[in-house]
Coordinates of C-alpha atoms and ligand atoms in Angstrom, one line a residue:
M1 CA 27.9 3.3 -9.9
K2 CA 24.2 3.5 -11.1
S3 CA 22.7 7.0 -11.5
P4 CA 20.4 7.9 -8.6
V5 CA 16.7 7.2 -8.6
H6 CA 14.4 10.1 -7.4
V7 CA 11.9 8.9 -4.8
A8 CA 9.2 11.3 -3.7
V9 CA 7.5 10.8 -0.3
T10 CA 4.6 12.9 0.8
G11 CA 3.9 13.4 4.5
A12 CA 7.6 13.1 5.0
A13 CA 7.5 14.6 8.5
G14 CA 4.8 12.3 9.8
Q15 CA 4.9 9.1 11.8
I16 CA 5.2 6.7 8.8
G17 CA 7.7 9.1 7.1
Y18 CA 9.9 8.8 10.2
S19 CA 10.1 5.0 9.8
L20 CA 10.2 5.0 6.1
L21 CA 12.8 7.5 5.0
F22 CA 15.8 6.0 6.8
R23 CA 15.1 2.6 5.2
I24 CA 14.8 4.1 1.7
A25 CA 18.1 6.0 2.2
S26 CA 19.9 2.9 3.5
G27 CA 19.0 0.9 0.3
Q28 CA 16.2 -1.2 1.6
L29 CA 13.6 0.1 -1.0
L30 CA 15.5 -0.2 -4.2
G31 CA 18.5 -2.3 -3.3
P32 CA 22.0 -2.0 -1.8
D33 CA 23.6 -0.8 -5.1
Q34 CA 21.0 1.8 -6.1
P35 CA 21.7 5.5 -5.1
V36 CA 18.6 7.6 -4.3
I37 CA 17.6 11.2 -4.1
L38 CA 14.8 11.8 -1.6
R39 CA 12.2 14.4 -2.6
L40 CA 10.3 15.1 0.7
I41 CA 7.0 16.8 0.4
E42 CA 5.1 18.4 3.3
I43 CA 2.5 21.0 3.8
E44 CA 3.7 24.3 5.2
P45 CA 2.9 23.5 8.9
G46 CA 5.1 20.3 8.6
M47 CA 8.1 22.1 7.1
K48 CA 9.8 22.9 10.4
A49 CA 9.6 19.3 11.6
L50 CA 10.8 18.2 8.2
E51 CA 14.0 20.3 8.7
G52 CA 14.8 18.1 11.7
V53 CA 14.1 14.9 9.7
V54 CA 16.5 16.2 7.0
M55 CA 19.2 16.9 9.6
E56 CA 18.8 13.3 10.9
L57 CA 19.0 11.9 7.5
Q58 CA 22.2 13.9 6.9
D59 CA 23.6 12.7 10.2
C60 CA 23.2 9.0 9.2
A61 CA 25.8 9.6 6.4
F62 CA 24.1 7.0 4.2
P63 CA 26.4 6.2 1.3
L64 CA 23.5 5.7 -1.1
L65 CA 21.8 9.0 -0.3
K66 CA 22.8 11.4 -3.1
G67 CA 20.5 14.3 -2.3
I68 CA 17.5 15.5 -0.3
V69 CA 14.9 18.0 -1.5
P70 CA 12.5 19.1 1.2
T71 CA 9.6 21.1 -0.3
S72 CA 6.0 22.1 0.0
D73 CA 5.8 22.7 -3.8
L74 CA 4.3 19.7 -5.6
A75 CA 6.0 20.4 -8.9
E76 CA 9.4 20.5 -7.2
G77 CA 8.6 17.5 -5.1
F78 CA 7.6 15.2 -7.9
D79 CA 10.2 16.5 -10.4
S80 CA 12.0 13.5 -12.0
A81 CA 10.5 11.0 -9.5
S82 CA 10.5 7.4 -10.6
W83 CA 8.7 6.4 -7.4
A84 CA 6.0 8.4 -5.6
L85 CA 5.0 7.2 -2.1
L86 CA 1.9 9.1 -1.2
V87 CA 1.7 8.9 2.6
G88 CA 0.7 12.4 3.5
S89 CA -2.9 12.7 4.7
V90 CA -4.7 12.7 8.0
P91 CA -4.9 9.3 9.9
R92 CA -8.2 8.2 11.4
K93 CA -8.9 8.3 15.2
A94 CA -10.5 5.7 17.4
G95 CA -14.1 5.1 16.4
M96 CA -13.7 6.1 12.7
E97 CA -13.7 3.9 9.6
R98 CA -11.0 4.7 7.1
G99 CA -13.7 5.7 4.6
D100 CA -14.7 8.6 7.0
L101 CA -11.5 10.2 5.9
L102 CA -12.6 10.6 2.3
G103 CA -14.0 14.1 2.7
I104 CA -10.8 15.2 4.5
N105 CA -8.1 13.5 2.4
G106 CA -9.7 12.9 -1.0
K107 CA -9.0 16.3 -2.4
I108 CA -5.3 16.1 -1.6
F109 CA -5.0 13.5 -4.3
T110 CA -6.4 15.5 -7.2
A111 CA -3.5 18.0 -7.1
Q112 CA -0.9 15.3 -6.4
G113 CA -2.2 13.2 -9.4
K114 CA -1.9 16.3 -11.7
A115 CA 1.6 17.2 -10.4
I116 CA 2.8 13.6 -10.9
Q117 CA 1.7 13.6 -14.5
D118 CA 3.3 17.0 -15.1
N119 CA 6.6 16.5 -13.4
A120 CA 7.6 12.9 -12.7
A121 CA 9.9 10.8 -14.7
S122 CA 8.4 8.8 -17.6
D123 CA 8.7 5.5 -15.6
I124 CA 6.9 6.9 -12.6
R125 CA 5.2 4.4 -10.3
T126 CA 3.0 5.5 -7.4
L127 CA 2.1 3.7 -4.2
V128 CA -0.7 5.3 -2.2
V129 CA -0.6 4.7 1.6
G130 CA -2.7 7.6 2.9
N131 CA -6.2 6.5 3.7
P132 CA -8.6 5.5 2.4
C133 CA -5.8 4.4 0.1
N134 CA -7.7 2.6 -2.6
T135 CA -10.0 5.5 -3.4
N136 CA -7.3 8.1 -2.9
C137 CA -5.3 6.2 -5.5
L138 CA -8.3 6.1 -7.8
I139 CA -8.6 9.9 -7.5
A140 CA -4.9 10.5 -8.2
M141 CA -4.9 8.1 -11.2
N142 CA -7.9 9.7 -12.7
N143 CA -6.3 13.1 -12.4
A144 CA -3.2 11.9 -14.3
P145 CA -4.7 10.4 -17.4
D146 CA -1.4 10.3 -19.3
V147 CA 0.2 8.0 -16.8
P148 CA -0.5 4.4 -17.7
K149 CA -3.0 2.7 -15.4
D150 CA -0.7 -0.1 -14.5
R151 CA 1.6 2.3 -12.6
W152 CA -0.8 3.0 -9.8
F153 CA -0.9 1.0 -6.5
A154 CA -2.6 1.2 -3.1
M155 CA -1.2 -0.5 -0.1
T156 CA -2.7 -3.7 1.3
R157 CA 0.6 -5.4 2.1
L158 CA 0.2 -4.5 5.8
D159 CA -3.0 -6.6 5.8
E160 CA -1.2 -9.5 4.1
N161 CA 1.6 -9.4 6.6
R162 CA -0.9 -9.3 9.5
A163 CA -2.8 -12.2 8.0
K164 CA 0.3 -14.3 7.5
T165 CA 1.3 -13.8 11.1
Q166 CA -2.1 -14.8 12.4
L167 CA -2.0 -18.0 10.4
A168 CA 1.6 -18.7 11.5
L169 CA 0.7 -18.2 15.2
K170 CA -2.4 -20.5 14.9
A171 CA -0.4 -23.2 13.1
G172 CA 2.7 -22.8 15.4
V173 CA 5.0 -22.3 12.4
D174 CA 7.5 -19.6 11.3
V175 CA 5.8 -16.9 9.3
D176 CA 7.9 -17.4 6.3
S177 CA 6.4 -20.8 5.7
V178 CA 3.0 -19.1 5.0
K179 CA 2.7 -18.3 1.2
K180 CA 0.1 -17.2 -1.3
L181 CA -2.0 -15.3 1.2
A182 CA -3.7 -12.5 -0.8
I183 CA -5.9 -9.6 0.4
W184 CA -8.8 -9.0 -1.9
G185 CA -10.5 -5.6 -2.3
N186 CA -10.4 -2.5 -0.1
H187 CA -7.9 -1.6 2.7
S188 CA -10.9 -1.4 5.1
S189 CA -12.9 -3.5 7.4
T190 CA -14.4 -5.3 4.3
M191 CA -11.1 -6.5 3.1
Y192 CA -11.0 -10.3 2.5
P193 CA -7.8 -12.3 3.4
N194 CA -8.4 -15.3 1.2
Y195 CA -6.9 -18.2 3.0
F196 CA -8.2 -20.8 0.6
D197 CA -5.3 -20.3 -1.8
A198 CA -2.7 -19.9 1.0
T199 CA -0.3 -22.6 1.9
I200 CA 1.7 -23.5 5.0
G201 CA 4.8 -25.5 4.3
G202 CA 3.4 -26.1 0.8
D203 CA 0.1 -27.5 2.1
P204 CA -3.3 -25.8 1.7
V205 CA -4.0 -23.7 4.8
P206 CA -7.5 -25.4 5.4
S207 CA -5.7 -28.8 5.6
V208 CA -3.2 -27.6 8.1
I209 CA -5.5 -25.5 10.3
T210 CA -8.5 -27.8 10.7
D211 CA -10.4 -25.7 13.2
G212 CA -12.8 -24.5 10.5
A213 CA -14.8 -22.1 12.7
W214 CA -11.7 -20.1 13.6
F215 CA -11.4 -18.6 10.1
A216 CA -14.7 -16.8 10.1
D217 CA -14.9 -16.2 13.9
S218 CA -11.4 -15.0 14.6
F219 CA -9.0 -14.9 11.7
I220 CA -10.9 -12.7 9.2
P221 CA -12.2 -10.2 11.9
T222 CA -8.7 -9.9 13.5
V223 CA -7.1 -9.0 10.2
Q224 CA -10.0 -6.6 9.2
Q225 CA -9.9 -4.9 12.6
R226 CA -6.1 -4.9 13.2
G227 CA -5.7 -1.2 12.3
A228 CA -8.4 -0.2 14.8
A229 CA -6.9 -2.4 17.5
I230 CA -3.5 -0.7 17.1
I231 CA -5.1 2.8 17.3
K232 CA -6.9 1.7 20.5
A233 CA -3.8 0.4 22.0
R234 CA -1.3 3.0 20.9
G235 CA -3.5 6.0 20.6
L236 CA -2.0 6.5 17.1
S237 CA -2.3 4.5 13.9
S238 CA 0.3 1.9 12.8
A239 CA 3.5 3.5 11.6
A240 CA 6.6 1.3 11.7
S241 CA 4.6 -1.7 10.3
A242 CA 3.0 0.5 7.7
A243 CA 6.5 1.8 6.6
N244 CA 7.7 -1.8 6.5
A245 CA 4.8 -2.9 4.3
A246 CA 5.5 0.0 1.9
I247 CA 9.1 -1.3 1.5
D248 CA 7.8 -4.8 1.1
T249 CA 5.3 -3.7 -1.6
V250 CA 8.0 -1.9 -3.7
R251 CA 10.4 -4.9 -3.3
S252 CA 7.7 -7.3 -4.4
L253 CA 6.9 -5.1 -7.4
T254 CA 10.5 -4.8 -8.5
T255 CA 11.8 -8.3 -7.9
P256 CA 10.6 -11.6 -9.5
T257 CA 8.0 -13.4 -7.4
A258 CA 9.0 -16.9 -6.2
E259 CA 7.2 -19.7 -8.0
D260 CA 5.4 -20.8 -4.9
D261 CA 4.1 -17.4 -3.8
F262 CA 2.2 -14.3 -4.7
F263 CA 1.7 -10.9 -3.0
S264 CA -1.1 -8.4 -2.4
V265 CA -1.4 -4.9 -3.7
A266 CA -4.4 -2.9 -4.9
V267 CA -4.2 -2.2 -8.7
H268 CA -6.4 -0.9 -11.5
S269 CA -9.0 -3.6 -12.2
N270 CA -9.3 -4.7 -15.8
G271 CA -12.3 -6.8 -14.9
E272 CA -10.4 -9.7 -13.4
Y273 CA -12.6 -12.1 -11.4
G274 CA -15.6 -10.0 -12.5
I275 CA -14.5 -6.9 -10.5
E276 CA -15.7 -3.6 -11.9
P277 CA -13.1 -2.3 -14.4
G278 CA -11.5 1.0 -13.2
L279 CA -11.6 0.3 -9.5
I280 CA -8.4 0.2 -7.5
Y281 CA -8.9 -3.3 -6.1
S282 CA -6.4 -5.6 -4.2
F283 CA -5.7 -8.9 -5.9
P284 CA -3.2 -11.7 -5.7
M285 CA -0.3 -10.4 -7.8
R286 CA 3.0 -11.7 -9.3
S287 CA 5.9 -9.7 -10.7
D288 CA 8.6 -10.6 -13.2
G289 CA 10.8 -7.9 -11.7
S290 CA 9.6 -5.1 -13.9
T291 CA 5.9 -5.6 -14.7
S292 CA 3.3 -7.1 -12.4
S293 CA 0.0 -8.8 -13.1
V294 CA -3.0 -10.3 -11.4
V295 CA -2.8 -14.0 -10.8
E296 CA -5.7 -15.4 -12.8
G297 CA -7.5 -18.7 -12.8
L298 CA -7.8 -19.2 -9.0
A299 CA -11.0 -21.1 -8.0
I300 CA -13.4 -18.9 -6.1
G301 CA -16.0 -20.7 -3.9
D302 CA -19.3 -19.3 -2.7
F303 CA -17.8 -18.0 0.6
S304 CA -15.0 -16.2 -1.1
S305 CA -17.3 -14.9 -3.9
E306 CA -19.6 -13.2 -1.4
K307 CA -16.6 -11.6 0.4
I308 CA -14.9 -10.3 -2.8
K309 CA -18.2 -8.8 -3.9
A310 CA -18.9 -7.1 -0.6
T311 CA -15.6 -5.3 -0.6
E312 CA -16.1 -4.4 -4.3
A313 CA -19.5 -2.9 -3.3
E314 CA -17.8 -0.7 -0.7
L315 CA -15.3 0.5 -3.3
L316 CA -18.1 1.4 -5.7
E317 CA -19.8 3.3 -2.9
E318 CA -16.6 5.2 -2.1
K319 CA -16.2 6.0 -5.8
S320 CA -19.6 7.5 -6.0
L321 CA -18.8 9.7 -3.0
V322 CA -15.8 11.2 -4.7
S323 CA -17.3 11.5 -8.2
D324 CA -16.7 15.3 -8.1
L325 CA -13.0 14.6 -7.8
L326 CA -12.9 12.3 -10.8
P327 CA -12.6 14.3 -14.1
Ligands
LIG401 P1 0.8 11.6 10.5 O1 -0.3 12.5 10.8 O2 1.8 11.2 11.5 O3 1.6 12.2 9.3 C1 1.0 12.7 8.1 C2 1.9 13.7 7.6 O4 1.3 14.1 6.3 C3 1.9 15.0 8.4 O5 3.3 15.4 8.6 C4 1.2 16.1 7.6 O6 1.7 17.4 7.8 C5 1.4 15.5 6.2 N1 0.4 16.0 5.2 C6 -0.9 16.2 5.4 N2 -1.4 16.6 4.2 C7 -0.5 16.6 3.3 C8 -0.4 17.0 2.0 N3 -1.5 17.5 1.3 N4 0.8 16.9 1.3 C9 1.9 16.5 2.0 N5 1.9 16.2 3.3 C10 0.7 16.2 3.9 O7 0.1 10.3 9.8 P2 0.8 8.9 9.6 O8 0.6 8.0 10.8 O9 2.1 9.0 9.0 O10 -0.2 8.3 8.5 C11 -0.3 8.8 7.2 C12 -1.5 8.2 6.4 O11 -1.2 6.8 6.2 C13 -2.8 8.2 7.2 O12 -3.9 8.5 6.2 C14 -3.0 6.8 7.7 O13 -4.3 6.5 7.9 C15 -2.4 6.0 6.5 N6 -2.0 4.6 6.8 C16 -2.2 3.7 5.8 C17 -1.9 2.4 6.0 C18 -2.1 1.4 5.0 O14 -1.9 0.2 5.3 N7 -2.5 1.7 3.8 C19 -1.2 2.0 7.2 C20 -1.0 3.0 8.2 C21 -1.4 4.3 8.0
LIG402 C1 -3.8 0.4 9.4 O1 -4.3 -0.5 8.8 O2 -3.1 0.3 10.4 C2 -3.9 1.8 8.8 O3 -4.7 1.8 7.7 C3 -4.4 2.8 9.9 C4 -5.8 2.7 10.2 O4 -6.6 3.7 10.2 O5 -6.3 1.5 10.5

């Protein structure tokens, strides 16, 4: 039996937490032979609800769940963690952009970054889900300068999954025949689902979906506005699909990527494709099962170039708005 891996989850009593924790405890995050200890972090007002979530986790009798630590103390919460899933933060309401949450949520990530540096395991990897996730990740990373920059991730996988489904629906194929669809940039309405590199059944997407106008008129705005459409319909932001995307992200980072595919996650830019170094920017990525890297050498046409610059500009603007939170 392997020794348990400590997984810290913030916002554990929230909507996403309720979809995420049971999947982690059942082995879907780290694999069916990997025991886990869940370290569940909430703010004081969430602790009562968290008690109920803990009871339900216990009542599932998951064989892989070797311990549960519910806490509002960050040092205790991140102690020994090898994965930190930073979900806890306020979701936007109808009519807001995710960036409008910066003033409310940004400061949460200074203390969490410091606590991760001071308490987590030496192999800690952090995935930020709470919005605006790219810039929140930037804040946490900059407040934990001793943690290597390649251990910080912000979630754009939900956008990738949304984009793949839209392409599959349009082409009338199963979603798993869509590969190499990467989200570029910010998890916001400027994100760019780059369909030029994507394939359907191994063929380039633009050769399968020949209705050229559909991409700019329907596909890109549908993906960019999907989060808002769900808030409008449900009255609450996406939760089960967000939890699913968090699981997918960690699986993609920890298992070798298939030869004919890549995946999306926002990472620390080292200047790939001319993107400002230091930003947390979503790129096409590949993993060898332990380390991941940006897929380099893709051809970028004028249309894509404009889009990847526009979303970079928004991230630079967000960075300037939180400069007081970046030591
Ligand atoms: P929610 O309001 O249901 O739950 C959030 C939980 O976080 C609450 O229980 C709250 O008490 C807790 N919390 C707040 N501040 C905290 C802190 N400082 N430390 C620990 N816990 C804290 O919200 P939700 O629907 O679970 O969404 C959480 C976040 O995820 C939101 O910011 C939302 O916009 C974001 N989100 C991101 C994506 C993505 O694709 N990146 C997708 C969906 C939602
Ligand atoms: C989403 O994409 O569904 C989330 O980021 C929630 C939101 O505010 O759109």
